[in-house]
Tab-separated table of C-alpha atoms and ligand atoms in Angstrom:
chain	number	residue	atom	x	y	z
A	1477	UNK	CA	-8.623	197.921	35.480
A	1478	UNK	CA	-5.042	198.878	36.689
A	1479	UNK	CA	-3.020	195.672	37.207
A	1480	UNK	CA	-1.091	195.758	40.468
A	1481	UNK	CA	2.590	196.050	39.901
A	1482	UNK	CA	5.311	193.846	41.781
A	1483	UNK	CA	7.693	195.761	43.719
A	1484	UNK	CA	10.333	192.710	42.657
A	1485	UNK	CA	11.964	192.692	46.088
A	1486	UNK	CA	13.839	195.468	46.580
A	1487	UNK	CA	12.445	199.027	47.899
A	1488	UNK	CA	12.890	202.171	45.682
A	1489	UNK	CA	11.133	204.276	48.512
A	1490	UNK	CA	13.532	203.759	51.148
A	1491	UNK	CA	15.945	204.604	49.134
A	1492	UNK	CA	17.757	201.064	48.596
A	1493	UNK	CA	17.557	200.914	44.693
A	1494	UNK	CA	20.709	198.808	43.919
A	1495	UNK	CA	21.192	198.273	39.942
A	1496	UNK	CA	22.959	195.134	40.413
A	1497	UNK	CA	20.497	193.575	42.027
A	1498	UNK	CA	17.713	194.550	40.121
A	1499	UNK	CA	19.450	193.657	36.936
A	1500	UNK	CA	20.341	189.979	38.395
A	1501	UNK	CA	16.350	189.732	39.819
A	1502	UNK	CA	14.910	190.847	35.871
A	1503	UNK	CA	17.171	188.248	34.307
A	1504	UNK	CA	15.923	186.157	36.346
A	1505	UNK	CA	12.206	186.945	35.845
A	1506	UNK	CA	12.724	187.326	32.033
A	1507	UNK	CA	14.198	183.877	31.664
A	1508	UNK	CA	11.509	182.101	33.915
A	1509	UNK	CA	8.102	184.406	31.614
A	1510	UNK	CA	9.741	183.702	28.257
A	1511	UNK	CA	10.631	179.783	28.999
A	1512	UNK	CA	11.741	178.017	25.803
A	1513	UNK	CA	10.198	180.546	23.263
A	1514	UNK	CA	11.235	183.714	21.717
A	1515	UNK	CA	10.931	187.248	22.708
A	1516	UNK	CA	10.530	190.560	20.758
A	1517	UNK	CA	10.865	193.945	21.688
A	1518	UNK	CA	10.438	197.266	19.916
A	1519	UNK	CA	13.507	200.076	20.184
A	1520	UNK	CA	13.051	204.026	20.087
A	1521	UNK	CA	16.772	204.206	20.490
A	1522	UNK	CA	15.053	206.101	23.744
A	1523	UNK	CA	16.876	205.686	27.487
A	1524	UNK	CA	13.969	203.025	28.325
A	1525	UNK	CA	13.568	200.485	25.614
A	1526	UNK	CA	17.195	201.021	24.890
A	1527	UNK	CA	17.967	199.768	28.468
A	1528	UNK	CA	15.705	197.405	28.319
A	1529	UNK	CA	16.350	195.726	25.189
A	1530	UNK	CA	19.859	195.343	26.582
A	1531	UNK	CA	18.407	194.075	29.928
A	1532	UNK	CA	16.512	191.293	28.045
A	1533	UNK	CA	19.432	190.604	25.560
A	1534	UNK	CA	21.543	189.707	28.642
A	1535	UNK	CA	18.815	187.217	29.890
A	1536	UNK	CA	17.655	185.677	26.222
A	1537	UNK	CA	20.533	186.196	24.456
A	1538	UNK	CA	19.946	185.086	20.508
A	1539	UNK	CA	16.424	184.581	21.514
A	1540	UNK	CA	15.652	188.112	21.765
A	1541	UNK	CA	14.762	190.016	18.201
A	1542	UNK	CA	15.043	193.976	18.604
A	1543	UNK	CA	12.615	195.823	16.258
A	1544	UNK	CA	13.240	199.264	15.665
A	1545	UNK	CA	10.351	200.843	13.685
A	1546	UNK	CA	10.431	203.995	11.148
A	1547	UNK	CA	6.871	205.283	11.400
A	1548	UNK	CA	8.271	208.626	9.999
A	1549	UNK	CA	7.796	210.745	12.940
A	1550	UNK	CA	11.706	209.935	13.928
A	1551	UNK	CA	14.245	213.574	14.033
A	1552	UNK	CA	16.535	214.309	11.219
A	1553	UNK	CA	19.076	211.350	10.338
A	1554	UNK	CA	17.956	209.289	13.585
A	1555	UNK	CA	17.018	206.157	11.681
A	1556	UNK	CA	20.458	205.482	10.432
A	1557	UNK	CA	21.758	206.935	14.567
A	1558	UNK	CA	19.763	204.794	15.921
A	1559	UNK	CA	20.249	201.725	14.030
A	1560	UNK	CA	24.192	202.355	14.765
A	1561	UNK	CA	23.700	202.978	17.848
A	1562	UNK	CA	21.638	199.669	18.659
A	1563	UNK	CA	23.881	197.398	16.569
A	1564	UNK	CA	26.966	198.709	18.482
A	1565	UNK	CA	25.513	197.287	21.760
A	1566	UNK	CA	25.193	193.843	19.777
A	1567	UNK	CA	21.369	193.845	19.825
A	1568	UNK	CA	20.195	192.047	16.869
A	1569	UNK	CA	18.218	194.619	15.074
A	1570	UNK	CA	15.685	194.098	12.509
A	1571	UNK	CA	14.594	197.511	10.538
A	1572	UNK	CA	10.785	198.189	9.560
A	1573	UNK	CA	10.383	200.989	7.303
A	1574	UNK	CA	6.764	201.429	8.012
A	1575	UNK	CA	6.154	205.556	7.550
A	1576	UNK	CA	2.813	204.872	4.995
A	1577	UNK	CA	1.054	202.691	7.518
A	1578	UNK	CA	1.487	205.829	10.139
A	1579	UNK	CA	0.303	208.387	7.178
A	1580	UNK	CA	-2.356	206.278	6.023
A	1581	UNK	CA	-3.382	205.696	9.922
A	1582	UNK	CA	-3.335	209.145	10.923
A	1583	UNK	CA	-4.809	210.946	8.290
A	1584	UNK	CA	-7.415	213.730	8.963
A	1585	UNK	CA	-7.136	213.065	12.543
A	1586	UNK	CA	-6.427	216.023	14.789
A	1587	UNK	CA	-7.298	215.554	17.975
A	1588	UNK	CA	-4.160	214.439	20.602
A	1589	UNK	CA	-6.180	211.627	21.696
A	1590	UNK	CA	-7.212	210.080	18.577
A	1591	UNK	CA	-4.166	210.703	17.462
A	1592	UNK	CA	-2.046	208.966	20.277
A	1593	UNK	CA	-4.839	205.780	19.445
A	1594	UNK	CA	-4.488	205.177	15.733
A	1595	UNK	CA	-0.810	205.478	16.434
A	1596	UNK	CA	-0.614	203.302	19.172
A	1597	UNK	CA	-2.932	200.341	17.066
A	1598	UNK	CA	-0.746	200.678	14.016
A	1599	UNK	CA	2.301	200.362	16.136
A	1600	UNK	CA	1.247	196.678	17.931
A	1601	UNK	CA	-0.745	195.879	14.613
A	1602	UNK	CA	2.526	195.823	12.242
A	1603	UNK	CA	4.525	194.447	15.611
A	1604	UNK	CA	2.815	191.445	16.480
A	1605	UNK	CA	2.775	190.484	12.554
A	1606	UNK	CA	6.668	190.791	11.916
A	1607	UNK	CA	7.021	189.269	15.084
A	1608	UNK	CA	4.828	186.246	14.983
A	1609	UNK	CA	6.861	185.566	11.573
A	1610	UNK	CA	10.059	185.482	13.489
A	1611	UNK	CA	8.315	182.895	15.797
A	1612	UNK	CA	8.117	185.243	18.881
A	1613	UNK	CA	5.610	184.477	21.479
A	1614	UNK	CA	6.364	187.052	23.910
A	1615	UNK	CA	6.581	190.689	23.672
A	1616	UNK	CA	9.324	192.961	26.569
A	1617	UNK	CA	8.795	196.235	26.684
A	1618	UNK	CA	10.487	199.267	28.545
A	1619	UNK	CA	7.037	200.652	29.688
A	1620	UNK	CA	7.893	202.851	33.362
A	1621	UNK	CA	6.174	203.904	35.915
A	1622	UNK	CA	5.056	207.384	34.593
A	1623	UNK	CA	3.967	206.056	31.907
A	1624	UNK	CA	1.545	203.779	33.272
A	1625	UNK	CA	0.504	206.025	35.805
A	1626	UNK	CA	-0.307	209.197	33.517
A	1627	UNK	CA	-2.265	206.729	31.422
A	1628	UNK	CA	-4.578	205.077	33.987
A	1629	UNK	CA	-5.143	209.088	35.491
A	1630	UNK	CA	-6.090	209.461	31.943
A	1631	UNK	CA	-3.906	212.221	31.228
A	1632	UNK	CA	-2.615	210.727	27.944
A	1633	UNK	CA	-3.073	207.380	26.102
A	1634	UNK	CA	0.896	206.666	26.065
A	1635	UNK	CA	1.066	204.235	23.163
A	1636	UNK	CA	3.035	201.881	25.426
A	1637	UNK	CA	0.651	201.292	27.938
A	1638	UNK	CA	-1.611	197.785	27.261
A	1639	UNK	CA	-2.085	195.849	30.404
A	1640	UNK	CA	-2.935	198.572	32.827
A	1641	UNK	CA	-5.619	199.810	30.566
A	1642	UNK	CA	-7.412	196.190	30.870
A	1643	UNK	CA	-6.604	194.788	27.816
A	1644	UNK	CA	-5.487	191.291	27.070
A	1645	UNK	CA	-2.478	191.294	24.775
A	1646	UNK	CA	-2.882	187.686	23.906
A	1647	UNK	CA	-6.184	188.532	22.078
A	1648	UNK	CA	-5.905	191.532	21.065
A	1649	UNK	CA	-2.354	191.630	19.779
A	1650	UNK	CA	-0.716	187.847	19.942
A	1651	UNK	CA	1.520	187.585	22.638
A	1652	UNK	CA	2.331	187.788	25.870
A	1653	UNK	CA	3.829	190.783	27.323
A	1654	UNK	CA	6.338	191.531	29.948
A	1655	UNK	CA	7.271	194.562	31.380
A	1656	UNK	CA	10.290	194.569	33.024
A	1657	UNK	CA	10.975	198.561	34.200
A	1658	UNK	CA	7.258	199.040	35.315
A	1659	UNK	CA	8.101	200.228	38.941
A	1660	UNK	CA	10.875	202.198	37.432
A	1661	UNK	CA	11.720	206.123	37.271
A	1662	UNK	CA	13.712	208.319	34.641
A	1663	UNK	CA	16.657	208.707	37.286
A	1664	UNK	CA	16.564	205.113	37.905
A	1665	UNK	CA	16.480	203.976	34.666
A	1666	UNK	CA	19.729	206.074	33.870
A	1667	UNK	CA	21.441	203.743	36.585
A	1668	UNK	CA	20.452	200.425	35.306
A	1669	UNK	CA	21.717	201.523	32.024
A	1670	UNK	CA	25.284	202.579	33.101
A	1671	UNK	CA	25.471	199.982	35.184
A	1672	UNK	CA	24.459	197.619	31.925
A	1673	UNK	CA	27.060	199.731	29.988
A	1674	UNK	CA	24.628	201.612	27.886
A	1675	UNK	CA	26.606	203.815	25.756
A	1676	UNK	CA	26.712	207.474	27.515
A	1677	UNK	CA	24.412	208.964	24.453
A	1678	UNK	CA	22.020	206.398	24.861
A	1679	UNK	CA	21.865	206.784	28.427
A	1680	UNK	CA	22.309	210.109	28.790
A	1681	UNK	CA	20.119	211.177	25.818
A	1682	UNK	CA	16.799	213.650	26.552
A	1683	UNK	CA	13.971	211.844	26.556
A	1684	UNK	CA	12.314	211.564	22.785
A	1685	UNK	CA	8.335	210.059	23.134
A	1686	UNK	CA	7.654	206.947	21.540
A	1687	UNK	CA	5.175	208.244	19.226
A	1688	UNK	CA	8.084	210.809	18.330
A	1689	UNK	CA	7.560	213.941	16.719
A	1690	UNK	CA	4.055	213.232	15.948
A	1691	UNK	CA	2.729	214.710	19.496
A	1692	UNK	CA	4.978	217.862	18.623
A	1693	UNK	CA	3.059	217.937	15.716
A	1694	UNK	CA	0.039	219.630	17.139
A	1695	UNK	CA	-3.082	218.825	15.636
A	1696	UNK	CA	-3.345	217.129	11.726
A	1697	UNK	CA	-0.020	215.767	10.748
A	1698	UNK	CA	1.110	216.397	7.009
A	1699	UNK	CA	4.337	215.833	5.482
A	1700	UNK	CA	5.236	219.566	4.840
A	1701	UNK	CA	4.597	220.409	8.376
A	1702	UNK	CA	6.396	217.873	9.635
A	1703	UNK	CA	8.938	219.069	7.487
A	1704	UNK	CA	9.187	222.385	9.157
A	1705	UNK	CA	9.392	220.658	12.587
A	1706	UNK	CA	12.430	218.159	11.249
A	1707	UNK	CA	14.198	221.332	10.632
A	1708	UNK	CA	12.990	223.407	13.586
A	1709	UNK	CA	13.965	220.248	15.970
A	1710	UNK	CA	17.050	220.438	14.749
A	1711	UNK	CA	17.891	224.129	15.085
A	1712	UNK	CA	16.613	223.940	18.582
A	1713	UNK	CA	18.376	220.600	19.794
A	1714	UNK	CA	21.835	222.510	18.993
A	1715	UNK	CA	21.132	225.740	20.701
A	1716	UNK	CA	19.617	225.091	23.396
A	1717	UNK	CA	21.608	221.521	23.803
A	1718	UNK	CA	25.252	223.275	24.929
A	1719	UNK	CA	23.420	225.630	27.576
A	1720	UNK	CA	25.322	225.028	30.880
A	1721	UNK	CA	23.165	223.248	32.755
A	1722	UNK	CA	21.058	221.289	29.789
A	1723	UNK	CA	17.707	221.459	30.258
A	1724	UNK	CA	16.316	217.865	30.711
A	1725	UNK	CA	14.329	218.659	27.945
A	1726	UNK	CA	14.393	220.594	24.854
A	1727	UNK	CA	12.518	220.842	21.951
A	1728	UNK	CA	10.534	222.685	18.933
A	1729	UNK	CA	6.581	221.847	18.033
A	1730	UNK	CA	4.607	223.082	15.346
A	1731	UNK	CA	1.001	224.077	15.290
A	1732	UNK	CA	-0.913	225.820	12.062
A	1733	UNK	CA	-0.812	229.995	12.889
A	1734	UNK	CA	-4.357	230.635	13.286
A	1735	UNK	CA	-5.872	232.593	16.051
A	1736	UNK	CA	-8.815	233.828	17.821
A	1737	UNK	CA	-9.611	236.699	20.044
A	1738	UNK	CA	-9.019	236.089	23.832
A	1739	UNK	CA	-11.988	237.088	26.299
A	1740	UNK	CA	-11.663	241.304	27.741
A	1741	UNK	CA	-10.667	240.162	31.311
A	1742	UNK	CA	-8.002	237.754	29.928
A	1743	UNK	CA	-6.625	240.948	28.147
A	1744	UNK	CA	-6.715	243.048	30.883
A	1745	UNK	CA	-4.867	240.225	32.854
A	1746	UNK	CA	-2.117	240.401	30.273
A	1747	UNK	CA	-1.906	243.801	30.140
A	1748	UNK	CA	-1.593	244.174	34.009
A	1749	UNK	CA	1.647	241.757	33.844
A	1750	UNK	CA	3.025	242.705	30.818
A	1751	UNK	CA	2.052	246.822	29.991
A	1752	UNK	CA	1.625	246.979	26.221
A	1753	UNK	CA	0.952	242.980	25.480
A	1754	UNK	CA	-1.481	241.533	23.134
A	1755	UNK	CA	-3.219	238.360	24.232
A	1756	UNK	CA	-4.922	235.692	21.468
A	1757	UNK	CA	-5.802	231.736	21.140
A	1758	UNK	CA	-4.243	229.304	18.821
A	1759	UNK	CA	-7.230	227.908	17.648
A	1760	UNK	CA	-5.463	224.228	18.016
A	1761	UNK	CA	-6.033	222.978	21.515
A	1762	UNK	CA	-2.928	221.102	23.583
A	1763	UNK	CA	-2.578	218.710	26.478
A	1764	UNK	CA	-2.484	219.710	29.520
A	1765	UNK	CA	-3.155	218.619	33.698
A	1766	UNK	CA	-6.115	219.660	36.062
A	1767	UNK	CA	-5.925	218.237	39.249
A	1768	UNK	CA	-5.966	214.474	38.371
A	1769	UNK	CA	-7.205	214.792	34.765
A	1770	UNK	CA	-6.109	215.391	31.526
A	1771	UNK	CA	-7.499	218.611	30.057
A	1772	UNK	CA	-7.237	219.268	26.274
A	1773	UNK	CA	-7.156	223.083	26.355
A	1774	UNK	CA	-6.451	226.308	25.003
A	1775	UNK	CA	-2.777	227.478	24.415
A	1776	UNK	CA	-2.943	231.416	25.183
A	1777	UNK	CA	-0.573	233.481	22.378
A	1778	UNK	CA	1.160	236.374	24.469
A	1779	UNK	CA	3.345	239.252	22.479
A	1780	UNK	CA	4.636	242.570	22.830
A	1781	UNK	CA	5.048	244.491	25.827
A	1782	UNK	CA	7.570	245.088	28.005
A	1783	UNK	CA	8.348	242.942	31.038
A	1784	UNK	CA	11.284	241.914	33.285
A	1785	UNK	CA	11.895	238.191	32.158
A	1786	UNK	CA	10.657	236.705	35.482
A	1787	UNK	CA	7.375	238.558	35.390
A	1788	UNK	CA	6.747	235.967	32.576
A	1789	UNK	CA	6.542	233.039	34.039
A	1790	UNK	CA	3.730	234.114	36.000
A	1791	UNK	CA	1.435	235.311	33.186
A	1792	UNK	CA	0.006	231.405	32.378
A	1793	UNK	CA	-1.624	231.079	36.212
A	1794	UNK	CA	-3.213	234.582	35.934
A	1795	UNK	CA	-4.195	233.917	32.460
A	1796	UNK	CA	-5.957	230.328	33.488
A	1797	UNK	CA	-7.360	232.667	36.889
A	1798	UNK	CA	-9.497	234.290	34.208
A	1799	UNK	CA	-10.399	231.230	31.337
A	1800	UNK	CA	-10.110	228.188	32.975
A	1801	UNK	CA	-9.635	226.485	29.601
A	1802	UNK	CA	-6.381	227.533	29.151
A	1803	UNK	CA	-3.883	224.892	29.690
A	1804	UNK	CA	-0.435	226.559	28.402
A	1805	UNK	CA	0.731	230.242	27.186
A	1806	UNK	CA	3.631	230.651	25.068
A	1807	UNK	CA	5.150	234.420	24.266
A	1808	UNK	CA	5.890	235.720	20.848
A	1809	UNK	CA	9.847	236.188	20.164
A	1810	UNK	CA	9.522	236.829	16.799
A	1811	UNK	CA	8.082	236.584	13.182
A	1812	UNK	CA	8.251	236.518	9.268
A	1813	UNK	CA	8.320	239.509	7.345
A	1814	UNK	CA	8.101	236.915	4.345
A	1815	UNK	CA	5.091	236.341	1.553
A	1816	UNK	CA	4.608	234.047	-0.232
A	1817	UNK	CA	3.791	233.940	-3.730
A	1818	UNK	CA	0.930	231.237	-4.211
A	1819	UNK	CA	-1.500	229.896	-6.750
A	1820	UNK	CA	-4.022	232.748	-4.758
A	1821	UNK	CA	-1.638	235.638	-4.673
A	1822	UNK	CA	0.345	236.400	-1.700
A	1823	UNK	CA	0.099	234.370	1.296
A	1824	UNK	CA	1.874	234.321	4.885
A	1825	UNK	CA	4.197	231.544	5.791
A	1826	UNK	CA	1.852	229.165	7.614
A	1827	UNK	CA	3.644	227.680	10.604
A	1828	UNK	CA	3.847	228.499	14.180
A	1829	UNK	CA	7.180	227.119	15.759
A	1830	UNK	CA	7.007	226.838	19.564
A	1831	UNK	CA	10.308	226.555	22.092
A	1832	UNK	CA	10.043	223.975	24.664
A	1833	UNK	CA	12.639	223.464	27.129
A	1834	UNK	CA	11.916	222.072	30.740
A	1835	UNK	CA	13.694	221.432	34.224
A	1836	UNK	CA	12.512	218.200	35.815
A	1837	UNK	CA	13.881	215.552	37.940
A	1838	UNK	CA	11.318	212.940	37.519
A	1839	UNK	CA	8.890	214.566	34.475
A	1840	UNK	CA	6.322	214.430	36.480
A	1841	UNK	CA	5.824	218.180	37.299
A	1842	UNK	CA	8.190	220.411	35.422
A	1843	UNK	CA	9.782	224.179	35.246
A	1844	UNK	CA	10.360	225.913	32.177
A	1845	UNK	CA	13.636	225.933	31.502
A	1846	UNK	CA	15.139	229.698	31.836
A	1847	UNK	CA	16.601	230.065	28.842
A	1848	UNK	CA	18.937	233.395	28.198
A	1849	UNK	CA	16.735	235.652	26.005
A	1850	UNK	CA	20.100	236.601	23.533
A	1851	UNK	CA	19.949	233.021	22.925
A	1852	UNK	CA	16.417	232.668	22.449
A	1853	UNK	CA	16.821	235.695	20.265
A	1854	UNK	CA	19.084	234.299	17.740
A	1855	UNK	CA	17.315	231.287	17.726
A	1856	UNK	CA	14.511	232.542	16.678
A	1857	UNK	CA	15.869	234.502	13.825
A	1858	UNK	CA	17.338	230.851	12.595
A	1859	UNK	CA	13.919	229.155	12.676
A	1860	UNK	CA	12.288	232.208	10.958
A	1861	UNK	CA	15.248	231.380	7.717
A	1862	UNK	CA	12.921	227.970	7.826
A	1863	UNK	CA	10.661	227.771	4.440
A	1864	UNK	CA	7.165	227.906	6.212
A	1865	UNK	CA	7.930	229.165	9.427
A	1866	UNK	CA	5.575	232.694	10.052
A	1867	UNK	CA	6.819	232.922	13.809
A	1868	UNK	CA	8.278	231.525	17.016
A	1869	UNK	CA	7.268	231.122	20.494
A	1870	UNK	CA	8.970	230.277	24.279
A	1871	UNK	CA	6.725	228.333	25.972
A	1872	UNK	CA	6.568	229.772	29.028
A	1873	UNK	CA	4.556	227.262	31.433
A	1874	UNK	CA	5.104	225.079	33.735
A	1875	UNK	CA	3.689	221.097	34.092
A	1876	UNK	CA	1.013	221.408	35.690
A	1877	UNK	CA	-1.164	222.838	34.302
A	1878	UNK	CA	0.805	222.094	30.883
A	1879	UNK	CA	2.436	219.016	30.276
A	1880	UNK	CA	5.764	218.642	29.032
A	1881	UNK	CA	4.537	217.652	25.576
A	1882	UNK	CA	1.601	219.240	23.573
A	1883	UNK	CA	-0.233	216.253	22.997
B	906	XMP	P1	4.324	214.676	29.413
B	906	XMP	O1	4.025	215.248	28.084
B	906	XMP	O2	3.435	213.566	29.802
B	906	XMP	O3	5.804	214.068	29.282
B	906	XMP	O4	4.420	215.688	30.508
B	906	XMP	C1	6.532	213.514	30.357
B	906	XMP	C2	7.702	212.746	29.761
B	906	XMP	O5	7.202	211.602	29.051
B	906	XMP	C3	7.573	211.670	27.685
B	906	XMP	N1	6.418	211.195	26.910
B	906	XMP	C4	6.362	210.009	26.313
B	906	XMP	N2	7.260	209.012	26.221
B	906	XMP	N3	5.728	207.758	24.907
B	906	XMP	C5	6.947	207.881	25.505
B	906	XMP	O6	7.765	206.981	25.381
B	906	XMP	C6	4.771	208.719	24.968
B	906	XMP	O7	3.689	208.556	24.438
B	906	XMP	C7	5.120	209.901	25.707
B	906	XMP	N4	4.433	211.048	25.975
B	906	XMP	C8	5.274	211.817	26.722
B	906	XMP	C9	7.886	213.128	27.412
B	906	XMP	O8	8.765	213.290	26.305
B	906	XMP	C10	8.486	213.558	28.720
B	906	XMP	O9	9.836	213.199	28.815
């Protein structure tokens, strides 16, 4: 059952969203829910629970204990960022290096949902037990309004989202939670955290999922893949990072590079948009919006062809015209001329590396991001250099019917 949510007194519709004063009401509100006990809260280093762990500091003080877990699925040197990062805003940070319990967890799974589940019950699991030892009865959290409101559509199970899916926290987890962002959007959010002095990387930072790169991880997570993504993430972030304007978000994902056949009219749609194109299926499926609902659909493989650059963008709607099952397309920009020599001769390089980058003001619906094909042309050549990589691909749809993430 979704619990109603508290505008707090001021109005964000009309327009009248004052930082100040919603910073001096949630200090209030904090103090008054937490009483003479002691609060937790878990930091991403992300906009949200960055701002709000800094929100709550201000109202607890040395009462507050900032967690900041390493399940392993966190970008290339962001532990030790983070960590800085957090300590520099005087949050007192406690470290959990925690990557086997997410391994162990999320073995053999593959699909996005079951996935986003055994992450999000390892996650409050190993919380509410370092942080009952610390004495903490309450647990704050930077949950916003997307976030809730994706997961009670049932688009996603965002691993952040307890109380609006019905559950009790006390018995389930061991504490009390509080929720102090809740009616909040991205935008907003930015302007409680300058006005709180967030440092401009923390506030200004692109949005990076709580469960981190495991939902860019499409389907079965295994260390070597998520390897490949590491290094693909990287390579990406820097590229497509100094484009004038940034994207809001930008990003790499990996999926395994096996295919199957697309249906005859799905080719001939291709073919009528982009003369010479080849059309195929990953066989991994991806996240995705209908209407209302979360779909968990097919992610159509587009190469060859030629085709003015905005023509494009329009081949995922007439693609999903024809198989309703398709939820995203991506086109090819390039791939491996590289074997492999293996224990069973020569094999290809295994990994598909897909190109994310969206325009959004509130990530609810989303654009792709036009990104300069010289520029996606020399990145791809870098990600193909990556040990594993067999080929990259632009995502070229829009949210809906994709969402901004692949699972
Ligand atoms: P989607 O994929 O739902 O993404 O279109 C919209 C925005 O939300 C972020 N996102 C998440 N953030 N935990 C988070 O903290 C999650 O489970 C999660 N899933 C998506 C996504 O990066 C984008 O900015």
């Amino acid at each position: 059952m979704l619990k109603s949510i508290s505008p707090g007194g001021y109005n964000i519709t009309s327009g009248t969203f004052s930082p100040p004063v919603f910073v001096e009401e949630k200090v209030r509100e904090i103090r008054e829910f937490v009483g003479s006990s002691k609060a937790a809260i878990a930091t991403s280093g992300g906009v949200d629970s960055t701002t709000c762990a800094v929100l709550a500091h201000r109202a607890l003080g040395g009462r507050l204990i900032c967690f900041f877990m390493d399940t392993g699925f966190m970008r290339e040197g962001e532990v030790q960022e983070v960590s800085e990062m957090l300590r520099s805003l005087g949050l007192p940070l406690r470290v959990l290096s925690v990557k086997d319990r997410f391994m162990e967890a999320l073995k053999g799974k593959k699909d996005a949902e079951e996935k986003r589940i055994a992450f999000r019950e390892t996650f409050y699991k190993v919380l509410s037990k370092e942080a009952r030892k610390e004495g903490c009865e309450v647990l704050i959290q930077g949950t916003i309004a997307p976030d809730w409101i994706e997961t009670s559509g049932g688009i996603k199970t965002q691993h952040n989202v307890l109380e609006q899916l019905g559950f009790d926290t006390v018995k389930r987890y061991g504490f009390r939670l509080l929720e102090p962002l809740l009616e909040l959007y991205k935008d907003q959010v930015r302007e409680v955290a300058r006005y709180l002095g967030v440092r401009f990387e923390a506030s200004e930072r692109q949005p990076f999922p709580g469960p981190g790169l495991l939902v860019r991880c499409i389907g079965e997570v295994r260390e070597d893949k998520l390897k490949v993504l590491r290094g693909a993430t990287l390579a990406v972030e820097r590229a497509l990072g100094s484009l004038k304007p940034t994207p809001n978000q930008y990003f790499a994902a990996v999926v395994e590079d096996e295919r199957v056949v697309a249906s005859p009219a799905v080719e001939r749609a291709v073919q009528e948009i982009l003369p010479g194109g080849k059309v195929e299926y990953f066989k991994c499926r991806a996240t995705g919006v209908k209407g209302d609902n979360r779909a968990y659909g097919k992610i159509a493989v587009v190469s060859g062809g030629e085709v003015e650059t905005e023509r494009l963008f329009t081949l995922p709607e007439r693609i999903i015209h024809e198989d309703g099952e398709v939820v995203r397309a991506v086109y090819k920009l390039g791939e491996s001329t590289v074997g492999v020599i293996g224990s069973g001769g020569v094999r290809r390089e295994r990994y598909a590396v897909l190109v994310r980058a969206v325009e959004t003001r509130d990530f609810m619906t989303a654009k792709p991001y036009r990104v300069p094909m010289e520029v996606l042309k020399r990145l791809c050549q870098e990600l193909l250099k990556i040990c594993g990589v067999s080929s990259v691909f632009y995502d070229i749809t829009s949210k809906p019917p994709a969402t901004v993430e692949y699972e």
